[in-house]
């Protein structure tokens, strides 16, 4: 499920309804209905619900990538109405819940000068490392919290929406904003150390950003114009960029070429893909393409064993050979269901959809193996797999933890 942004105008894809202001080439009638689920489906593996919970009372923002994270047995999650919470990852017991606040510097909508007021809606998940939880808001703030009890440590105001999860590496918080900038913030104070500005951004783009990936002193991220960019971690200087898509087409919609999915790194090889573009394997140090094949997606990829798994823009689940990109299998039984990016749990590939279902596919041949329903609300973020448990969160803040039955 994706939204498209034209300056301050959203193309909101919600279930089977798309609203667009200022562009007549994309109508509701152009959308294919979701493929119905098999009524007499017989699972080949049993899935049990370990626990479920809810955080906040979110507005169900379209495009919100509410992906929890688990660190040291604690699950951290956010909601679209500004709540941050921690749960015991095994039992689902809530450990704490907080609402982030910012001090107002003037007399106005926030009330009295210096008063701390609730602030922000979250559209991306939190990042947690060491003694810091970092999360960004739609009104351009990044907050640093103590993950032990949710105490707010600092806030940093940026110039644009934050709709992707930050990345924490060492003493640096790396944040991508919707206007194409990347910030390196001091993890202790939230103060800016550096800013990378990619320059002009497309007037029309998918509503989403890739989460920065930091490794070996380099920050990798996808751009709204179909590129993979590598930056120096210490100062934000650009090392190289590689194009994943060319943005060809007759209309603005056809020329969309965002690289919004998370980037995979295995050894020194990067794997990335773009909307209306290619799946490409890239040598990390040099930025040189190793192989490339057509594959249009706005979702994150998954890597396990010899395979790369992805969901294309039609909702088909694919498996590719990681060594050259050749096809291994394709499953089209979930087509047009606005699938999330895939995750891998043991011998299964896991995706979720816009009607709140979670699906398990056999990793060897793509056959559907099981499904459960968290709620009737859309799940838009890639499932999270930790050990034997899959965690998902819908746009209204419902969280579910599921385990495969032992064989």
Coordinates of C-alpha atoms in Angstrom, one line a residue:
X1 CA 0.0 0.0 0.0
X2 CA 1.5 3.3 -1.1
X3 CA 0.6 6.9 -1.3
X4 CA 1.8 9.4 -3.9
X5 CA 2.8 12.9 -3.1
X6 CA 2.5 15.9 -5.4
X7 CA 3.9 18.8 -3.3
X8 CA 1.2 19.0 -0.6
X9 CA -1.3 16.9 -2.4
X10 CA -1.5 13.2 -1.5
X11 CA -2.6 10.3 -3.8
X12 CA -3.9 8.0 -1.1
X13 CA -4.2 4.4 -1.9
X14 CA -6.5 2.9 0.7
X15 CA -7.8 -0.6 0.1
X16 CA -9.3 -0.4 -3.4
X17 CA -9.8 3.4 -3.3
X18 CA -7.4 6.0 -4.7
X19 CA -7.9 9.7 -4.3
X20 CA -5.9 12.1 -6.5
X21 CA -5.9 15.8 -6.7
X22 CA -4.5 17.4 -9.8
X23 CA -4.0 14.3 -12.0
X24 CA -6.7 12.8 -14.1
X25 CA -4.7 9.9 -15.4
X26 CA -5.2 7.8 -12.2
X27 CA -8.8 6.9 -11.4
X28 CA -10.5 4.5 -9.1
X29 CA -11.6 2.5 -12.2
X30 CA -8.0 1.9 -13.1
X31 CA -7.4 -0.2 -9.9
X32 CA -7.8 -3.9 -10.0
X33 CA -9.9 -5.5 -7.2
X34 CA -7.9 -7.5 -4.6
X35 CA -7.7 -11.2 -5.6
X36 CA -10.2 -13.1 -3.3
X37 CA -8.7 -15.4 -0.8
X38 CA -9.3 -19.1 -1.3
X39 CA -12.4 -20.0 0.8
X40 CA -11.6 -23.6 1.4
X41 CA -7.9 -23.0 2.0
X42 CA -6.2 -25.8 4.0
X43 CA -3.0 -24.7 5.7
X44 CA 0.0 -27.0 5.5
X45 CA 1.6 -25.5 8.7
X46 CA -0.1 -24.4 11.9
X47 CA 0.3 -20.8 13.1
X48 CA -0.6 -19.8 16.7
X49 CA -1.1 -16.4 18.1
X50 CA 1.4 -15.8 20.9
X51 CA -0.2 -12.5 22.0
X52 CA -1.8 -9.3 20.7
X53 CA -1.9 -5.7 22.0
X54 CA -2.7 -2.2 20.9
X55 CA -0.9 1.0 21.1
X56 CA -2.6 4.4 20.9
X57 CA -5.7 5.1 18.9
X58 CA -4.3 5.9 15.6
X59 CA -6.0 7.6 12.7
X60 CA -4.9 4.9 10.3
X61 CA -2.7 7.2 8.2
X62 CA -2.2 5.8 4.7
X63 CA 1.4 5.0 3.9
X64 CA 2.4 4.6 7.6
X65 CA 5.1 2.0 7.8
X66 CA 4.6 1.1 11.5
X67 CA 7.2 -1.6 11.9
X68 CA 8.1 -2.5 15.5
X69 CA 11.6 -3.5 16.5
X70 CA 12.8 -6.0 19.1
X71 CA 15.9 -5.5 21.2
X72 CA 17.0 -7.6 24.1
X73 CA 13.6 -9.2 24.5
X74 CA 11.6 -6.0 24.4
X75 CA 9.4 -4.9 21.5
X76 CA 9.2 -1.2 20.8
X77 CA 6.3 0.3 18.7
X78 CA 4.8 3.6 17.8
X79 CA 1.3 4.7 16.7
X80 CA 0.1 7.3 14.3
X81 CA -1.3 9.4 17.1
X82 CA 2.1 10.0 18.8
X83 CA 2.4 7.1 21.3
X84 CA 5.6 5.2 21.9
X85 CA 5.4 2.0 23.9
X86 CA 7.5 -1.0 25.0
X87 CA 6.2 -4.6 25.4
X88 CA 7.7 -7.8 26.7
X89 CA 8.4 -9.5 23.3
X90 CA 7.5 -13.0 24.7
X91 CA 4.3 -12.3 26.6
X92 CA 3.0 -9.0 25.2
X93 CA 2.9 -7.3 28.6
X94 CA 3.2 -3.6 28.2
X95 CA 6.2 -2.2 30.1
X96 CA 5.6 1.5 29.4
X97 CA 3.8 4.0 27.1
X98 CA 4.7 7.6 26.5
X99 CA 3.6 10.6 24.4
X100 CA 6.4 12.6 23.0
X101 CA 6.4 16.3 23.7
X102 CA 8.2 19.4 22.5
X103 CA 8.6 22.8 24.2
X104 CA 6.9 25.7 22.5
X105 CA 9.0 28.8 22.1
X106 CA 6.2 31.2 21.5
X107 CA 2.6 32.0 22.5
X108 CA 0.4 30.3 19.9
X109 CA -1.3 27.0 19.2
X110 CA 1.0 25.3 21.6
X111 CA -0.1 27.4 24.6
X112 CA 2.2 29.2 26.9
X113 CA 5.9 29.8 26.1
X114 CA 8.1 27.0 27.3
X115 CA 5.2 24.6 28.0
X116 CA 5.8 21.0 26.8
X117 CA 2.9 19.9 24.7
X118 CA 2.2 16.6 22.8
X119 CA 3.6 16.7 19.4
X120 CA 3.6 14.6 16.2
X121 CA 2.2 11.6 14.4
X122 CA 4.4 8.7 13.5
X123 CA 4.5 7.1 10.1
X124 CA 7.7 5.1 10.5
X125 CA 8.9 2.7 13.2
X126 CA 11.4 3.3 15.9
X127 CA 15.1 2.6 16.0
X128 CA 16.7 1.3 19.2
X129 CA 20.4 0.8 20.0
X130 CA 22.2 0.9 23.4
X131 CA 20.5 3.5 25.6
X132 CA 18.6 5.3 22.8
X133 CA 15.3 5.0 21.1
X134 CA 14.9 7.4 18.1
X135 CA 11.7 8.1 16.1
X136 CA 10.6 10.8 13.7
X137 CA 7.3 12.5 13.1
X138 CA 5.2 13.8 10.3
X139 CA 5.7 17.4 11.6
X140 CA 9.4 17.2 11.2
X141 CA 10.7 16.3 14.7
X142 CA 13.0 13.5 15.8
X143 CA 12.8 12.4 19.4
X144 CA 15.4 10.5 21.5
X145 CA 14.0 8.5 24.4
X146 CA 15.4 6.2 27.0
X147 CA 14.3 2.7 26.0
X148 CA 14.2 1.5 29.6
X149 CA 11.3 3.7 30.7
X150 CA 10.4 6.0 27.7
X151 CA 11.9 9.1 29.3
X152 CA 12.3 11.8 26.7
X153 CA 16.0 12.8 26.3
X154 CA 15.9 15.3 23.5
X155 CA 14.0 16.5 20.5
X156 CA 15.4 17.9 17.2
X157 CA 13.4 19.9 14.7
X158 CA 14.1 19.2 11.0
X159 CA 12.7 20.9 7.9
X160 CA 10.4 18.2 6.6
X161 CA 8.3 15.1 7.4
X162 CA 10.1 12.0 8.7
X163 CA 8.3 9.0 7.3
X164 CA 11.0 6.4 7.5
X165 CA 12.6 4.8 10.5
X166 CA 15.9 6.4 11.6
X167 CA 19.1 4.4 11.9
X168 CA 21.3 4.5 14.9
X169 CA 25.0 3.7 14.5
X170 CA 27.6 4.5 17.2
X171 CA 27.0 8.0 18.4
X172 CA 25.0 9.0 15.4
X173 CA 21.3 9.0 14.5
X174 CA 20.8 9.1 10.7
X175 CA 17.4 10.4 9.5
X176 CA 15.9 10.7 6.0
X177 CA 13.2 13.4 5.4
X178 CA 10.6 13.7 2.7
X179 CA 12.3 16.7 1.1
X180 CA 15.3 14.6 0.1
X181 CA 17.7 15.5 2.9
X182 CA 19.6 13.2 5.2
X183 CA 20.7 14.3 8.6
X184 CA 23.4 13.0 10.9
X185 CA 22.3 13.9 14.5
X186 CA 24.3 13.5 17.7
X187 CA 22.9 10.6 19.5
X188 CA 23.4 12.2 22.9
X189 CA 21.9 15.6 22.2
X190 CA 20.0 15.5 18.9
X191 CA 22.1 18.3 17.6
X192 CA 22.9 18.3 13.8
X193 CA 26.4 17.2 12.8
X194 CA 25.9 17.2 9.1
X195 CA 23.2 17.4 6.4
X196 CA 23.2 15.9 2.9
X197 CA 20.9 17.5 0.4
X198 CA 20.3 15.6 -2.8
X199 CA 19.0 18.8 -4.4
X200 CA 15.8 19.0 -6.4
X201 CA 13.3 16.1 -5.8
X202 CA 10.6 14.9 -8.1
X203 CA 7.3 16.9 -7.9
X204 CA 5.4 13.6 -7.8
X205 CA 6.7 10.6 -5.8
X206 CA 5.5 7.7 -3.9
X207 CA 4.9 8.5 -0.2
X208 CA 7.6 6.7 1.4
X209 CA 11.4 6.7 2.0
X210 CA 13.9 3.9 2.5
X211 CA 15.4 3.5 5.9
X212 CA 19.1 4.4 5.9
X213 CA 21.5 1.5 6.2
X214 CA 24.9 2.2 7.8
X215 CA 27.8 -0.2 7.6
X216 CA 31.6 0.1 7.6
X217 CA 31.5 3.9 7.8
X218 CA 29.1 4.3 4.9
X219 CA 25.4 5.2 4.8
X220 CA 23.3 3.7 2.0
X221 CA 19.8 4.9 1.0
X222 CA 17.4 5.0 -1.9
X223 CA 16.2 8.2 -3.4
X224 CA 12.9 9.5 -4.8
X225 CA 14.5 9.6 -8.3
X226 CA 15.4 6.0 -8.5
X227 CA 19.0 6.1 -7.3
X228 CA 21.0 4.2 -4.6
X229 CA 23.3 6.7 -2.8
X230 CA 26.3 6.1 -0.6
X231 CA 27.4 8.7 1.9
X232 CA 30.3 9.0 4.3
X233 CA 29.0 8.3 7.8
X234 CA 31.3 10.9 9.5
X235 CA 30.3 13.9 7.4
X236 CA 27.6 13.1 4.9
X237 CA 29.7 13.6 1.8
X238 CA 28.5 11.6 -1.2
X239 CA 30.8 8.7 -2.2
X240 CA 28.8 7.4 -5.2
X241 CA 25.4 6.9 -6.6
X242 CA 23.9 4.2 -8.8
X243 CA 20.7 4.4 -10.8
X244 CA 18.1 1.7 -10.3
X245 CA 15.3 3.2 -12.5
X246 CA 15.1 5.6 -15.3
X247 CA 11.6 7.0 -14.9
X248 CA 10.4 6.5 -18.5
X249 CA 6.8 6.9 -19.5
X250 CA 4.2 9.3 -21.0
X251 CA 2.6 10.4 -17.7
X252 CA 3.8 11.6 -14.4
X253 CA 2.5 8.3 -12.8
X254 CA 4.4 6.2 -15.4
X255 CA 7.6 8.2 -14.7
X256 CA 7.6 7.5 -10.9
X257 CA 10.8 5.7 -10.0
X258 CA 11.2 5.8 -6.2
X259 CA 13.6 3.5 -4.4
X260 CA 11.7 3.3 -1.2
X261 CA 12.4 -0.2 0.0
X262 CA 15.0 -1.1 2.6
X263 CA 18.4 -1.9 1.2
X264 CA 20.0 -5.4 1.9
X265 CA 23.7 -5.8 2.6
X266 CA 25.3 -9.2 2.6
X267 CA 29.1 -9.1 2.9
X268 CA 30.1 -6.4 0.5
X269 CA 27.1 -6.8 -1.8
X270 CA 24.1 -4.5 -1.8
X271 CA 20.7 -5.5 -3.1
X272 CA 18.2 -2.8 -3.9
X273 CA 15.1 -2.2 -6.2
X274 CA 13.0 0.6 -7.4
X275 CA 9.4 1.3 -8.6
X276 CA 9.3 1.1 -12.4
X277 CA 12.9 0.0 -12.2
X278 CA 15.2 -2.9 -11.6
X279 CA 16.4 -5.3 -8.9
X280 CA 20.2 -4.7 -8.8
X281 CA 23.1 -6.3 -7.0
X282 CA 25.8 -3.7 -6.4
X283 CA 29.4 -3.9 -5.1
X284 CA 29.3 -1.8 -1.9
X285 CA 32.8 -0.3 -1.9
X286 CA 32.7 0.9 -5.6
X287 CA 29.0 1.2 -6.4
X288 CA 29.5 -0.9 -9.5
X289 CA 26.5 -3.0 -10.6
X290 CA 27.1 -6.7 -10.5
X291 CA 23.9 -7.7 -12.1
X292 CA 20.5 -6.2 -12.8
X293 CA 17.0 -7.4 -13.9
X294 CA 13.6 -5.7 -14.4
X295 CA 11.5 -5.7 -11.2
X296 CA 9.2 -2.9 -10.2
X297 CA 8.5 -2.6 -6.5
X298 CA 7.9 0.0 -3.7
X299 CA 8.5 -2.5 -0.9
X300 CA 11.5 -3.9 1.0
X301 CA 13.3 -7.1 -0.1
X302 CA 14.3 -10.1 2.0
X303 CA 17.3 -12.4 1.7
X304 CA 17.8 -15.9 2.9
X305 CA 20.1 -18.7 1.7
X306 CA 20.4 -18.5 -2.1
X307 CA 17.3 -16.5 -2.7
X308 CA 16.1 -12.9 -2.7
X309 CA 12.4 -12.4 -2.1
X310 CA 10.3 -9.5 -3.2
X311 CA 6.8 -8.3 -3.9
X312 CA 6.2 -6.4 -7.2
X313 CA 3.9 -3.5 -7.7
X314 CA 1.1 -5.9 -8.7
X315 CA 1.3 -7.9 -5.5
X316 CA 3.0 -10.9 -6.9
X317 CA 5.5 -12.6 -4.6
X318 CA 8.8 -13.5 -6.4
X319 CA 11.9 -15.4 -5.5
X320 CA 15.2 -14.8 -7.4
X321 CA 18.6 -16.4 -7.4
X322 CA 20.9 -14.1 -5.5
X323 CA 23.8 -14.9 -7.7
X324 CA 22.4 -13.6 -11.0
X325 CA 18.8 -12.6 -10.5
X326 CA 17.2 -15.5 -12.4
X327 CA 13.6 -16.5 -11.5
X328 CA 13.1 -19.2 -9.0
X329 CA 9.3 -18.9 -8.5
X330 CA 6.3 -16.6 -8.6
X331 CA 3.1 -16.6 -6.6
X332 CA 0.2 -14.5 -8.0
X333 CA -2.6 -15.7 -5.7
X334 CA -2.3 -12.6 -3.6
X335 CA -2.3 -10.2 -6.5
X336 CA -3.6 -6.6 -6.0
X337 CA -3.9 -7.1 -2.2
X338 CA -1.4 -4.3 -1.5
X339 CA 1.1 -6.6 0.1
X340 CA 3.9 -5.6 2.4
X341 CA 7.5 -6.4 1.7
X342 CA 8.4 -10.0 2.6
X343 CA 10.2 -11.4 5.6
X344 CA 11.6 -14.9 6.1
X345 CA 10.7 -17.2 9.0
X346 CA 12.5 -20.5 8.8
X347 CA 11.3 -22.2 5.6
X348 CA 8.5 -19.7 4.9
X349 CA 8.2 -16.3 3.4
X350 CA 5.8 -14.0 5.3
X351 CA 3.8 -11.1 3.8
X352 CA 0.8 -9.1 5.1
X353 CA -2.0 -7.2 3.2
X354 CA -4.4 -4.3 3.2
X355 CA -7.2 -6.3 4.8
X356 CA -5.2 -7.3 7.9
X357 CA -4.2 -10.8 6.8
X358 CA -0.8 -12.3 7.3
X359 CA 0.3 -15.0 4.8
X360 CA 3.0 -17.7 5.0
X361 CA 4.4 -19.1 1.7
X362 CA 6.8 -22.0 1.3
X363 CA 10.2 -20.6 0.5
X364 CA 11.0 -23.4 -1.8
X365 CA 8.2 -23.1 -4.3
X366 CA 6.0 -20.2 -3.2
X367 CA 2.9 -22.3 -2.3
X368 CA 0.6 -20.7 0.2
X369 CA 1.0 -22.5 3.6
X370 CA -1.0 -20.6 6.2
X371 CA -2.8 -17.3 7.0
X372 CA -4.2 -15.5 10.0
X373 CA -6.0 -12.2 10.4
X374 CA -4.7 -9.6 12.8
X375 CA -7.6 -7.1 12.2
X376 CA -9.6 -5.6 9.4
X377 CA -7.2 -2.7 9.1
X378 CA -4.3 -2.5 6.7
X379 CA -0.8 -3.8 7.5
X380 CA 1.6 -1.7 5.5
X381 CA 5.0 -2.4 7.1
X382 CA 7.2 -5.4 6.4
X383 CA 6.6 -8.1 9.1
X384 CA 9.4 -8.5 11.7
X385 CA 10.8 -11.9 12.3
X386 CA 12.8 -12.5 15.6
X387 CA 13.6 -16.1 16.4
X388 CA 10.5 -18.2 16.1
X389 CA 8.1 -15.2 16.2
X390 CA 6.6 -12.9 13.5
X391 CA 5.4 -9.5 14.7
X392 CA 3.1 -7.2 12.7
X393 CA 1.4 -3.9 13.3
X394 CA -1.6 -2.4 11.5
X395 CA -2.3 1.3 10.8
X396 CA -4.5 1.5 13.9
X397 CA -1.9 0.3 16.3
X398 CA -3.0 -3.3 16.7
X399 CA 0.1 -5.5 17.2
X400 CA 0.2 -9.3 16.7
X401 CA 2.8 -11.9 17.5
X402 CA 2.6 -15.3 15.8
X403 CA 4.6 -18.5 16.0
X404 CA 4.8 -21.5 13.8
X405 CA 3.9 -24.9 15.3
X406 CA 6.9 -27.0 16.0
X407 CA 7.3 -30.0 13.7

